[in-house]
Amino acid sequence: MADSVAAGVGEEKETENEDKEREKRAFNNTNRSEKSGGPSEVTETLGFYERNANKKDKKRNLSDLSLVRFISAELTRGYFLEHNEAKYTERRERVYTCLRIPKELEKLMTFGFFLCLDAFLYVFTLLPLRVLLALIRLLTLPCCGLRANICPYCRKSSGSRILQPAQVCDVLKGVIMVLCYSMMHYVDYSMMYHMIRGQSVIKLYIIYNMLEVADRLFSSFGQDILDALYWTATEPKERKRAHIGVIPHFLMAVLYVFLHAILIMVQATTLNVAFNSHNKSLLTIMMSNNFVEIKGSVFKKFEKNNLFQMSNSDIKERFTNYVLLLIVCLRNMEQFSWNPDHLWVLFPDVCMVIASEMAVDVVKHAFITKFNDITADVYSEYRASLAFDLVSSRQKNAYTDYSDSVSRRMGFIPLPLALLLIRVVTSSVKIQGSLSYVCVLLFYLGMITLKVLNSIVLLGKSCLYVKEAHMEEKLFQTPPSAAPSRASSRTHRAKHTSSPPGDPADEEVSTSITTQPVHQEECPAPHLPSSESDQFLTTPDDTEEKDIGQDGMELKHRAPKKDLLEIDRFTICGNRID
């Protein structure tokens, strides 16, 4: 028993000795590592060095805080951009987008300019001929005798319309132009010029800004007045008519066209005064007004549809400015007896105005797309949407004239501008002798040739753009017979996701775009085929799609998307979407 107790006490002493030796060795190793490997265990923070966490109470090495070491660290410090590759790639794409904006924007502007030119030339070339054909139709109306069911000459039944709706609209346009032209003779352009020239520069600057705002408001409400007149005059008689009559609508349309033409005349006169001023200060102030537009547009939030509205407004504004510059040049050339040397005096100012307008548009659109992360490819979508209007106006199921569709889309109404140009040309150019009439006839034939060639090229380009955008099936969809609001039309389209077998929309439709429109029979509830193209030119978003259950459950409505094809004449009234 005693031996076992002594053996246990001896083992405890041995373990205590081993622990003490182990602690001594660890302490010696620690001291040795501090002397030999101290700098290797130091961490770097902002160029300074500190000890390990368990040695913070010791004094820092003063040699590590030297100025030379800090400067050398700054000179040799490096970094790798690839650690944030996504950020720098995005910045580079933004730069490329800004570089592509001028090219893509000018493509859209050029296409839109020729669209406006086509609608503008239509008033001078084809509209008089269409009015003449409609009047011939009225004069040859007695050939359809009361006893004859079908006329052997015109092949029309005696119970049919006297004039087609398109012919009625053409006659109304012609009568409005004639009446307003006769009223414009009572406006003295020279007196207006001297009244405006007598005003101060600041007052003229304020007047010009007010005229721009008034022009946008007139264009917005004017197309509504004209559309109301056309529908009131061509509405079927068997329907219940809830309107004030054709005559009041006609008088409102005549008053609108006359007042809008006067407004544009004051704009042209103010611009003419700016060109003829000696120090060109007014012209400089008016050009600087374009750059103020950048401040009011660039720093706002824009979606694709808002940018489309602004693009249409810029197209209309650019075309209107070109016509105003043409009027200014005509008035100045008349005052200098058509001396060609004076044209070269005006040429630098004209180029300066055009260049400033283009520069402002490019800078404005470049920064809007940059701040709102919009790609440059969106302008090709805008171009396809404008091309769709042109192609759809040539279909059998067309429901509007092409010039009216341009007016609704861009806010460009050609009647007042054409009326003012006719007034200026007739007062500036004196026609005397038979040779002058021959020159006028040749000039008219040249305008018709230009109109036809422009229409052919535009139609070919538009078909190409529509095909690239995959919008062919949208061309043959039947427009709704009555649409109180856009919301109700979208609801009606959602309810009828498939058309019945006997619906005309399912029938094979000819792809010809040069045939005459065919009057479609009215149906109480037209069914519109739904397709993926109904949401054309909108950014795809899975959260906004409608889920349709297989067992006929109700549709789950998401936030409605804005289709670019629904944007109309409100383009010139700012950036709002109704």
Coordinates of C-alpha atoms in Angstrom, one line a residue:
M1 CA 0.0 0.0 0.0
A2 CA 2.8 2.4 0.9
D3 CA 4.6 1.5 -2.3
S4 CA 1.6 2.4 -4.4
V5 CA 1.2 5.8 -2.7
A6 CA 4.9 6.7 -3.2
A7 CA 4.7 5.7 -6.8
G8 CA 1.7 8.1 -7.4
V9 CA 3.4 11.0 -5.7
G10 CA 6.5 10.4 -7.9
E11 CA 4.4 10.5 -11.1
E12 CA 2.7 13.8 -10.1
K13 CA 6.1 15.4 -9.6
E14 CA 7.3 14.2 -13.0
T15 CA 4.2 15.7 -14.7
E16 CA 4.7 19.0 -13.0
N17 CA 8.4 19.1 -14.1
E18 CA 7.4 18.3 -17.7
D19 CA 4.8 21.2 -17.7
K20 CA 7.4 23.7 -16.4
E21 CA 9.9 22.6 -19.0
R22 CA 7.2 23.0 -21.7
E23 CA 6.3 26.5 -20.5
K24 CA 10.0 27.5 -20.5
R25 CA 10.4 26.3 -24.1
A26 CA 7.3 28.2 -25.3
F27 CA 8.5 31.4 -23.6
N28 CA 12.0 31.1 -25.1
N29 CA 10.5 30.5 -28.6
T30 CA 8.3 33.6 -28.2
N31 CA 11.2 35.8 -27.3
R32 CA 13.3 34.3 -30.1
S33 CA 10.5 35.0 -32.7
E34 CA 10.1 38.6 -31.5
K35 CA 13.7 39.3 -32.0
S36 CA 14.1 37.6 -35.4
G37 CA 10.7 37.7 -37.1
G38 CA 9.1 40.8 -35.6
P39 CA 8.6 42.7 -38.8
S40 CA 7.0 39.7 -40.6
E41 CA 4.1 39.6 -38.2
V42 CA 3.2 43.3 -38.6
T43 CA 0.1 44.3 -40.6
E44 CA -0.1 47.3 -42.9
T45 CA -2.8 49.9 -42.5
L46 CA -2.8 53.1 -44.6
G47 CA 1.0 53.0 -44.9
F48 CA 1.6 52.7 -41.1
Y49 CA 2.5 49.6 -39.2
E50 CA 1.3 48.2 -35.9
R51 CA 2.1 45.2 -33.8
N52 CA 0.0 42.1 -33.2
A53 CA -3.1 42.4 -31.1
N54 CA -1.5 41.0 -28.0
K55 CA 1.5 43.4 -28.3
K56 CA -0.4 46.7 -28.7
D57 CA 0.9 48.1 -25.4
K58 CA 4.5 48.1 -26.7
K59 CA 6.0 51.2 -28.3
R60 CA 5.7 51.4 -32.1
N61 CA 8.7 51.5 -34.3
L62 CA 9.3 55.2 -35.2
S63 CA 11.2 54.3 -38.4
D64 CA 7.9 53.0 -39.9
L65 CA 6.3 56.5 -39.7
S66 CA 8.9 58.2 -41.9
L67 CA 7.8 60.6 -44.7
V68 CA 10.0 58.8 -47.2
R69 CA 8.2 55.5 -46.6
F70 CA 4.8 57.1 -47.1
I71 CA 5.8 58.8 -50.4
S72 CA 7.3 55.6 -51.7
A73 CA 4.1 53.7 -50.8
E74 CA 2.1 56.3 -52.7
L75 CA 4.3 56.1 -55.7
T76 CA 4.3 52.3 -55.9
R77 CA 0.7 51.7 -54.9
G78 CA -1.3 49.7 -57.5
Y79 CA -4.8 48.5 -58.2
F80 CA -6.7 46.3 -60.7
L81 CA -9.8 47.6 -62.6
E82 CA -10.8 44.1 -63.3
H83 CA -11.9 43.7 -59.7
N84 CA -15.0 45.8 -60.7
E85 CA -15.4 44.8 -64.3
A86 CA -19.1 45.2 -64.5
K87 CA -19.0 48.9 -63.4
Y88 CA -16.4 49.9 -66.0
T89 CA -18.0 47.9 -68.8
E90 CA -21.3 49.8 -68.1
R91 CA -19.4 53.1 -68.2
R92 CA -17.9 52.2 -71.5
E93 CA -21.3 51.2 -73.0
R94 CA -22.6 54.6 -71.9
V95 CA -19.9 56.3 -73.8
Y96 CA -20.6 54.2 -76.9
T97 CA -24.3 55.0 -76.6
C98 CA -23.6 58.7 -76.5
L99 CA -21.4 58.4 -79.6
R100 CA -24.2 56.5 -81.4
I101 CA -26.9 58.9 -80.5
P102 CA -26.2 61.5 -83.2
K103 CA -26.3 58.9 -86.0
E104 CA -29.5 57.2 -84.8
L105 CA -31.2 60.4 -83.9
E106 CA -30.5 62.0 -87.3
K107 CA -31.8 58.8 -89.0
L108 CA -35.1 59.3 -87.1
M109 CA -35.1 63.0 -87.7
T110 CA -34.5 62.5 -91.5
F111 CA -37.3 59.9 -91.8
G112 CA -39.7 62.1 -89.8
F113 CA -38.7 65.2 -91.8
F114 CA -39.7 63.5 -95.1
L115 CA -42.9 62.2 -93.5
C116 CA -43.8 65.9 -92.6
L117 CA -42.7 66.9 -96.1
D118 CA -45.0 64.3 -97.7
A119 CA -48.0 65.5 -95.7
F120 CA -47.1 69.1 -96.5
L121 CA -46.8 68.6 -100.2
Y122 CA -50.1 66.7 -100.2
V123 CA -51.9 70.0 -99.4
F124 CA -50.4 71.6 -102.6
T125 CA -50.5 68.7 -105.0
L126 CA -52.9 65.9 -104.5
L127 CA -55.5 67.7 -102.3
P128 CA -56.6 70.1 -105.1
L129 CA -56.9 67.2 -107.5
R130 CA -59.0 65.1 -105.1
V131 CA -61.2 68.1 -104.4
L132 CA -61.7 68.5 -108.2
L133 CA -62.6 64.8 -108.6
A134 CA -65.1 65.2 -105.8
L135 CA -66.7 68.2 -107.4
I136 CA -66.9 66.4 -110.7
R137 CA -68.7 63.6 -108.9
L138 CA -71.2 66.1 -107.6
L139 CA -71.7 67.6 -111.0
T140 CA -72.2 64.2 -112.6
L141 CA -74.7 63.2 -109.9
P142 CA -77.8 63.5 -112.2
C143 CA -76.5 60.7 -114.4
C144 CA -77.8 58.4 -111.6
G145 CA -81.4 58.8 -112.4
L146 CA -84.2 58.2 -110.0
R147 CA -85.5 55.3 -112.1
A148 CA -82.1 53.6 -112.6
N149 CA -80.9 51.3 -109.9
I150 CA -77.3 51.3 -111.2
C151 CA -75.8 54.0 -113.3
P152 CA -74.2 52.7 -116.5
Y153 CA -71.4 55.2 -116.2
C154 CA -70.3 55.4 -112.6
R155 CA -71.6 52.0 -111.6
K156 CA -73.1 53.4 -108.4
S157 CA -76.5 52.6 -107.1
S158 CA -78.9 55.5 -106.7
G159 CA -79.3 54.7 -103.0
S160 CA -75.6 54.8 -102.1
R161 CA -73.6 57.8 -100.7
I162 CA -73.3 60.9 -102.8
L163 CA -69.7 61.2 -101.8
Q164 CA -67.4 58.8 -100.0
P165 CA -66.2 59.9 -96.5
A166 CA -62.7 60.6 -97.7
Q167 CA -64.1 62.8 -100.5
V168 CA -66.2 64.7 -97.9
C169 CA -63.1 65.4 -95.8
D170 CA -61.2 66.5 -98.9
V171 CA -63.9 68.9 -99.9
L172 CA -64.0 70.3 -96.3
K173 CA -60.3 70.8 -96.3
G174 CA -60.4 72.6 -99.7
V175 CA -63.3 74.9 -98.6
I176 CA -61.4 75.7 -95.3
M177 CA -58.3 76.6 -97.3
V178 CA -60.2 78.9 -99.7
L179 CA -62.1 80.7 -97.0
C180 CA -59.0 81.2 -94.8
Y181 CA -56.9 82.4 -97.8
S182 CA -59.5 85.0 -98.6
M183 CA -59.5 86.1 -94.9
M184 CA -55.7 86.3 -94.9
H185 CA -55.8 89.1 -97.6
Y186 CA -57.1 91.5 -94.9
V187 CA -53.9 91.0 -92.8
D188 CA -51.1 93.4 -93.8
Y189 CA -47.8 91.8 -93.5
S190 CA -45.8 95.0 -93.9
M191 CA -47.6 96.8 -91.1
M192 CA -47.1 93.8 -88.8
Y193 CA -43.4 93.8 -89.6
H194 CA -42.9 97.4 -88.7
M195 CA -45.0 97.0 -85.5
I196 CA -42.8 94.2 -84.3
R197 CA -39.6 95.9 -85.4
G198 CA -40.4 98.9 -83.2
Q199 CA -40.4 96.8 -80.0
S200 CA -37.4 96.4 -77.8
V201 CA -35.1 93.3 -77.9
I202 CA -36.2 91.9 -74.6
K203 CA -39.9 92.4 -75.4
L204 CA -39.4 90.6 -78.7
Y205 CA -37.7 87.7 -76.9
I206 CA -40.6 87.4 -74.6
I207 CA -43.1 87.6 -77.5
Y208 CA -41.2 84.8 -79.4
N209 CA -41.3 82.5 -76.3
M210 CA -45.0 83.2 -75.9
L211 CA -45.6 82.4 -79.5
E212 CA -43.9 79.0 -79.2
V213 CA -46.1 78.0 -76.3
A214 CA -49.2 79.2 -78.1
D215 CA -48.2 77.3 -81.2
R216 CA -48.0 74.1 -79.2
L217 CA -51.4 74.7 -77.6
F218 CA -53.0 75.5 -80.9
S219 CA -51.6 72.4 -82.5
S220 CA -52.9 70.2 -79.6
F221 CA -56.4 71.5 -79.8
G222 CA -56.6 72.1 -83.5
Q223 CA -56.4 68.5 -84.6
D224 CA -59.3 67.7 -82.2
I225 CA -61.4 70.4 -83.9
L226 CA -60.6 69.1 -87.4
D227 CA -61.3 65.4 -86.4
A228 CA -64.6 66.4 -84.8
L229 CA -65.6 68.2 -88.1
Y230 CA -64.6 65.2 -90.2
W231 CA -66.5 62.7 -88.0
T232 CA -69.6 64.9 -87.7
A233 CA -69.8 65.4 -91.5
T234 CA -69.3 61.7 -92.3
E235 CA -71.1 60.0 -89.4
P236 CA -73.8 57.5 -90.6
K237 CA -77.3 59.1 -90.6
E238 CA -79.0 56.0 -89.1
R239 CA -77.1 56.5 -85.8
K240 CA -78.3 58.7 -83.0
R241 CA -76.4 61.9 -83.5
A242 CA -75.2 63.7 -80.3
H243 CA -73.5 66.8 -81.7
I244 CA -74.2 70.5 -82.3
G245 CA -74.2 70.2 -86.1
V246 CA -71.9 70.3 -89.1
I247 CA -72.0 74.1 -89.5
P248 CA -70.8 75.1 -86.0
H249 CA -68.0 72.6 -86.3
F250 CA -67.1 74.0 -89.7
L251 CA -67.0 77.5 -88.4
M252 CA -64.8 76.5 -85.5
A253 CA -62.4 74.8 -87.9
V254 CA -62.2 77.9 -90.1
L255 CA -61.6 80.1 -87.1
Y256 CA -58.9 77.8 -85.8
V257 CA -57.0 77.5 -89.1
F258 CA -57.1 81.3 -89.6
L259 CA -55.9 82.1 -86.1
H260 CA -53.1 79.5 -86.2
A261 CA -52.0 80.9 -89.6
I262 CA -51.8 84.4 -88.0
L263 CA -49.8 83.0 -85.1
I264 CA -47.3 81.4 -87.4
M265 CA -47.1 84.7 -89.4
V266 CA -46.2 86.6 -86.3
Q267 CA -43.5 84.0 -85.6
A268 CA -42.1 84.4 -89.1
T269 CA -42.2 88.2 -88.8
T270 CA -40.3 88.1 -85.5
L271 CA -37.7 85.8 -87.0
N272 CA -37.4 88.2 -90.0
V273 CA -36.8 91.1 -87.7
A274 CA -34.1 89.2 -86.0
F275 CA -32.4 88.5 -89.3
N276 CA -32.6 92.1 -90.4
S277 CA -31.3 93.6 -87.1
H278 CA -27.9 95.3 -87.4
N279 CA -26.2 93.8 -84.3
K280 CA -27.8 90.4 -84.6
S281 CA -28.5 90.5 -80.8
L282 CA -32.1 89.3 -81.1
L283 CA -31.0 86.4 -83.3
T284 CA -28.4 85.4 -80.8
I285 CA -30.9 85.6 -77.9
M286 CA -33.4 83.5 -79.9
M287 CA -30.7 80.9 -80.6
S288 CA -29.7 80.8 -77.0
N289 CA -33.3 80.0 -76.1
N290 CA -32.7 76.6 -77.7
F291 CA -30.0 75.8 -75.1
V292 CA -32.4 76.7 -72.3
E293 CA -34.5 73.8 -73.5
I294 CA -31.6 71.5 -72.5
K295 CA -31.9 72.6 -68.9
G296 CA -35.6 72.0 -68.8
S297 CA -35.4 68.5 -70.3
V298 CA -32.1 66.8 -69.5
F299 CA -32.5 66.5 -65.7
K300 CA -36.0 65.0 -65.8
K301 CA -36.9 61.3 -65.6
F302 CA -37.8 59.9 -69.0
E303 CA -39.2 56.6 -70.1
K304 CA -39.2 55.3 -73.6
N305 CA -42.6 56.6 -74.4
N306 CA -41.8 60.1 -73.0
L307 CA -38.6 60.1 -75.2
F308 CA -40.8 59.1 -78.2
Q309 CA -43.0 62.1 -77.6
M310 CA -40.1 64.4 -77.3
S311 CA -38.6 63.0 -80.6
N312 CA -41.8 63.6 -82.4
S313 CA -42.0 67.1 -81.1
D314 CA -38.4 67.8 -82.2
I315 CA -39.2 66.5 -85.7
K316 CA -42.2 68.8 -86.0
E317 CA -40.3 71.8 -84.6
R318 CA -37.4 71.3 -87.0
F319 CA -39.6 71.1 -90.0
T320 CA -41.6 74.1 -88.9
N321 CA -38.4 76.1 -88.5
Y322 CA -37.3 75.2 -92.0
V323 CA -40.5 76.5 -93.4
L324 CA -40.2 79.7 -91.3
L325 CA -36.6 80.2 -92.7
L326 CA -38.0 79.7 -96.2
I327 CA -40.6 82.4 -95.6
V328 CA -38.0 84.8 -94.2
C329 CA -35.8 84.3 -97.2
L330 CA -38.7 84.9 -99.6
R331 CA -39.6 88.1 -97.9
N332 CA -36.1 89.4 -97.8
M333 CA -35.4 88.4 -101.5
E334 CA -38.6 90.3 -102.5
Q335 CA -37.4 93.5 -100.7
F336 CA -34.1 93.3 -102.6
S337 CA -35.7 92.7 -106.0
W338 CA -34.6 89.0 -106.0
N339 CA -31.0 89.9 -106.1
P340 CA -29.1 86.6 -105.6
D341 CA -26.2 88.4 -103.9
H342 CA -28.5 89.1 -100.9
L343 CA -29.2 85.3 -100.6
W344 CA -25.5 84.8 -99.7
V345 CA -25.8 87.4 -97.0
L346 CA -28.6 85.5 -95.4
F347 CA -27.0 82.1 -95.9
P348 CA -24.6 82.2 -92.8
D349 CA -27.4 83.2 -90.4
V350 CA -29.6 80.4 -91.8
C351 CA -26.8 77.9 -91.4
M352 CA -26.2 79.1 -87.9
V353 CA -29.9 78.7 -86.9
I354 CA -30.0 75.2 -88.4
A355 CA -26.7 74.1 -86.8
S356 CA -27.7 75.3 -83.3
E357 CA -31.0 73.5 -83.6
M358 CA -29.3 70.2 -84.5
A359 CA -26.6 70.6 -81.8
V360 CA -29.3 71.2 -79.1
D361 CA -31.2 68.1 -80.2
V362 CA -28.1 65.9 -80.2
V363 CA -26.9 67.1 -76.8
K364 CA -30.4 66.9 -75.3
H365 CA -31.1 63.3 -76.5
A366 CA -27.5 62.1 -75.6
F367 CA -27.8 63.2 -72.0
I368 CA -31.4 62.0 -71.6
T369 CA -30.5 58.5 -72.8
K370 CA -27.4 58.6 -70.5
F371 CA -29.2 59.6 -67.4
N372 CA -32.1 57.2 -67.9
D373 CA -30.1 54.2 -69.2
I374 CA -31.9 54.1 -72.6
T375 CA -30.0 52.4 -75.4
A376 CA -29.6 54.0 -78.9
D377 CA -31.6 51.1 -80.4
V378 CA -34.8 52.7 -79.2
Y379 CA -34.7 55.2 -82.1
S380 CA -35.1 52.3 -84.6
E381 CA -38.3 51.3 -82.7
Y382 CA -39.5 54.9 -83.0
R383 CA -38.8 54.9 -86.7
A384 CA -40.7 51.6 -87.1
S385 CA -43.7 53.1 -85.2
L386 CA -43.8 56.1 -87.6
A387 CA -43.5 53.8 -90.5
F388 CA -46.5 51.8 -89.3
D389 CA -48.7 54.8 -89.5
L390 CA -47.8 55.3 -93.2
V391 CA -48.3 51.7 -94.1
S392 CA -51.6 51.3 -92.2
S393 CA -53.0 54.4 -94.0
R394 CA -52.7 52.5 -97.3
Q395 CA -54.6 49.4 -96.1
K396 CA -58.1 48.4 -97.0
N397 CA -59.2 48.8 -93.4
A398 CA -57.7 52.3 -93.2
Y399 CA -59.7 54.7 -91.0
T400 CA -57.7 57.9 -91.5
D401 CA -55.8 59.8 -94.1
Y402 CA -52.1 59.8 -93.9
S403 CA -51.7 63.5 -93.3
D404 CA -54.1 63.3 -90.4
S405 CA -52.1 60.4 -88.9
V406 CA -49.0 62.5 -89.0
S407 CA -50.9 65.3 -87.4
R408 CA -52.0 63.1 -84.5
R409 CA -48.6 61.5 -84.1
M410 CA -46.3 64.6 -84.2
G411 CA -48.7 67.4 -83.7
F412 CA -47.9 68.8 -87.1
I413 CA -51.0 70.3 -88.8
P414 CA -50.1 71.2 -92.4
L415 CA -53.1 73.4 -93.2
P416 CA -52.2 76.6 -91.3
L417 CA -48.5 76.4 -92.4
A418 CA -49.5 75.7 -96.0
L419 CA -52.0 78.6 -95.9
L420 CA -49.3 81.0 -94.7
L421 CA -46.8 79.8 -97.4
I422 CA -49.4 80.3 -100.1
R423 CA -50.1 83.8 -98.8
V424 CA -46.4 84.8 -98.8
V425 CA -45.6 83.3 -102.2
T426 CA -48.6 84.9 -103.9
S427 CA -47.7 88.3 -102.4
S428 CA -44.0 88.0 -103.2
V429 CA -44.2 86.6 -106.7
K430 CA -46.0 88.6 -109.4
I431 CA -47.4 86.5 -112.2
Q432 CA -47.7 88.4 -115.5
G433 CA -47.9 87.1 -119.0
S434 CA -48.4 83.7 -120.5
L435 CA -44.8 82.6 -119.8
S436 CA -45.3 83.1 -116.1
Y437 CA -48.3 80.8 -116.1
V438 CA -46.4 78.2 -118.0
C439 CA -43.6 78.4 -115.4
V440 CA -46.2 78.1 -112.6
L441 CA -47.7 75.0 -114.4
L442 CA -44.2 73.5 -114.7
F443 CA -43.5 74.2 -111.1
Y444 CA -46.7 72.5 -110.1
L445 CA -45.9 69.4 -112.1
G446 CA -42.5 69.4 -110.5
M447 CA -44.1 69.5 -107.0
I448 CA -46.3 66.6 -108.0
T449 CA -43.3 64.6 -109.2
L450 CA -41.5 65.3 -106.0
K451 CA -44.5 64.2 -104.0
V452 CA -44.9 61.0 -105.9
L453 CA -41.2 60.1 -105.7
N454 CA -41.1 61.0 -102.0
S455 CA -44.2 58.8 -101.3
I456 CA -42.8 55.9 -103.2
V457 CA -39.4 56.0 -101.3
L458 CA -41.1 56.5 -98.0
L459 CA -43.5 53.6 -98.6
G460 CA -40.7 51.3 -99.5
K461 CA -38.7 52.3 -96.5
S462 CA -41.7 52.0 -94.2
C463 CA -42.5 48.5 -95.4
L464 CA -38.9 47.5 -94.7
Y465 CA -39.0 49.0 -91.2
V466 CA -42.3 47.4 -90.4
K467 CA -41.0 44.0 -91.5
E468 CA -37.9 44.4 -89.4
A469 CA -40.1 45.2 -86.4
H470 CA -42.3 42.1 -87.0
M471 CA -45.5 44.2 -87.2
E472 CA -47.1 42.7 -90.3
E473 CA -49.9 41.0 -88.5
K474 CA -50.8 44.2 -86.6
L475 CA -51.6 45.8 -90.0
F476 CA -54.6 43.7 -90.6
Q477 CA -56.3 44.0 -87.2
T478 CA -59.7 45.7 -87.4
P479 CA -59.9 49.0 -85.5
P480 CA -62.6 49.2 -82.8
S481 CA -65.8 50.8 -83.9
A482 CA -66.2 52.8 -80.7
A483 CA -63.6 53.5 -78.1
P484 CA -64.6 55.9 -75.3
S485 CA -61.2 55.7 -73.7
R486 CA -58.0 53.8 -74.1
A487 CA -58.6 51.9 -70.9
S488 CA -61.9 50.5 -72.1
S489 CA -60.4 49.5 -75.4
R490 CA -57.6 47.6 -73.6
T491 CA -60.2 45.9 -71.4
H492 CA -62.3 44.9 -74.4
R493 CA -59.2 43.5 -76.1
A494 CA -58.3 41.5 -73.0
K495 CA -61.8 39.9 -72.7
H496 CA -61.8 38.7 -76.3
T497 CA -58.6 36.8 -76.6
S498 CA -59.8 34.9 -79.6
S499 CA -62.1 35.8 -82.5
P500 CA -64.9 33.6 -83.7
P501 CA -64.5 31.5 -86.8
G502 CA -66.7 33.8 -88.9
D503 CA -65.0 37.0 -87.9
P504 CA -63.6 39.1 -90.8
A505 CA -60.2 39.4 -89.0
D506 CA -59.6 35.7 -89.5
E507 CA -60.2 35.9 -93.2
E508 CA -57.3 36.1 -95.6
V509 CA -56.5 39.7 -96.3
S510 CA -54.6 40.9 -99.3
T511 CA -51.2 42.4 -98.5
S512 CA -51.6 45.1 -101.1
I513 CA -51.1 48.6 -99.8
T514 CA -52.2 50.5 -102.9
T515 CA -55.8 49.3 -103.1
Q516 CA -58.8 51.4 -102.1
P517 CA -60.2 51.2 -98.6
V518 CA -63.3 49.0 -98.3
H519 CA -66.2 50.0 -96.1
Q520 CA -66.6 47.3 -93.5
E521 CA -70.0 46.2 -92.2
E522 CA -70.7 47.3 -88.7
C523 CA -70.9 44.6 -86.0
P524 CA -72.4 45.1 -82.5
A525 CA -69.3 43.9 -80.7
P526 CA -66.2 43.6 -82.8
H527 CA -63.7 41.0 -81.6
L528 CA -60.1 41.9 -81.9
P529 CA -57.5 39.2 -82.2
S530 CA -54.9 39.4 -79.6
S531 CA -51.3 38.8 -80.3
E532 CA -47.9 39.5 -78.9
S533 CA -47.6 42.5 -81.2
D534 CA -50.2 44.4 -79.2
Q535 CA -47.5 45.3 -76.8
F536 CA -45.1 46.2 -79.5
L537 CA -42.2 48.6 -78.7
T538 CA -42.6 48.2 -75.0
T539 CA -39.9 46.8 -72.8
P540 CA -40.7 43.2 -72.0
D541 CA -41.6 42.7 -68.3
D542 CA -42.7 39.3 -67.0
T543 CA -44.4 41.0 -64.0
E544 CA -46.8 42.8 -66.2
E545 CA -48.1 39.9 -68.3
K546 CA -51.6 38.5 -67.9
D547 CA -51.9 35.0 -66.6
I548 CA -54.7 33.0 -68.0
G549 CA -55.8 29.8 -66.2
Q550 CA -56.6 26.7 -68.1
D551 CA -59.9 26.3 -66.3
G552 CA -61.2 29.7 -67.4
M553 CA -60.2 31.7 -64.3
E554 CA -60.3 35.4 -64.3
L555 CA -57.5 37.4 -65.8
K556 CA -55.0 38.9 -63.4
H557 CA -54.5 42.5 -64.6
R558 CA -51.1 44.0 -64.1
A559 CA -50.0 47.6 -64.6
P560 CA -50.9 48.5 -68.2
K561 CA -48.0 49.1 -70.6
K562 CA -48.0 52.1 -72.9
D563 CA -47.9 51.2 -76.5
L564 CA -46.0 53.7 -78.8
L565 CA -48.8 53.4 -81.3
E566 CA -51.2 54.9 -78.8
I567 CA -49.2 58.2 -78.5
D568 CA -50.8 60.9 -80.5
R569 CA -51.0 64.7 -80.8
F570 CA -50.2 65.2 -77.1
T571 CA -46.6 64.9 -78.0
I572 CA -46.2 68.7 -78.4
C573 CA -47.7 69.5 -75.0
G574 CA -44.9 68.4 -72.9
N575 CA -44.0 64.9 -71.7
R576 CA -47.2 63.7 -70.1
I577 CA -49.0 60.5 -71.1
D578 CA -52.7 60.4 -70.6

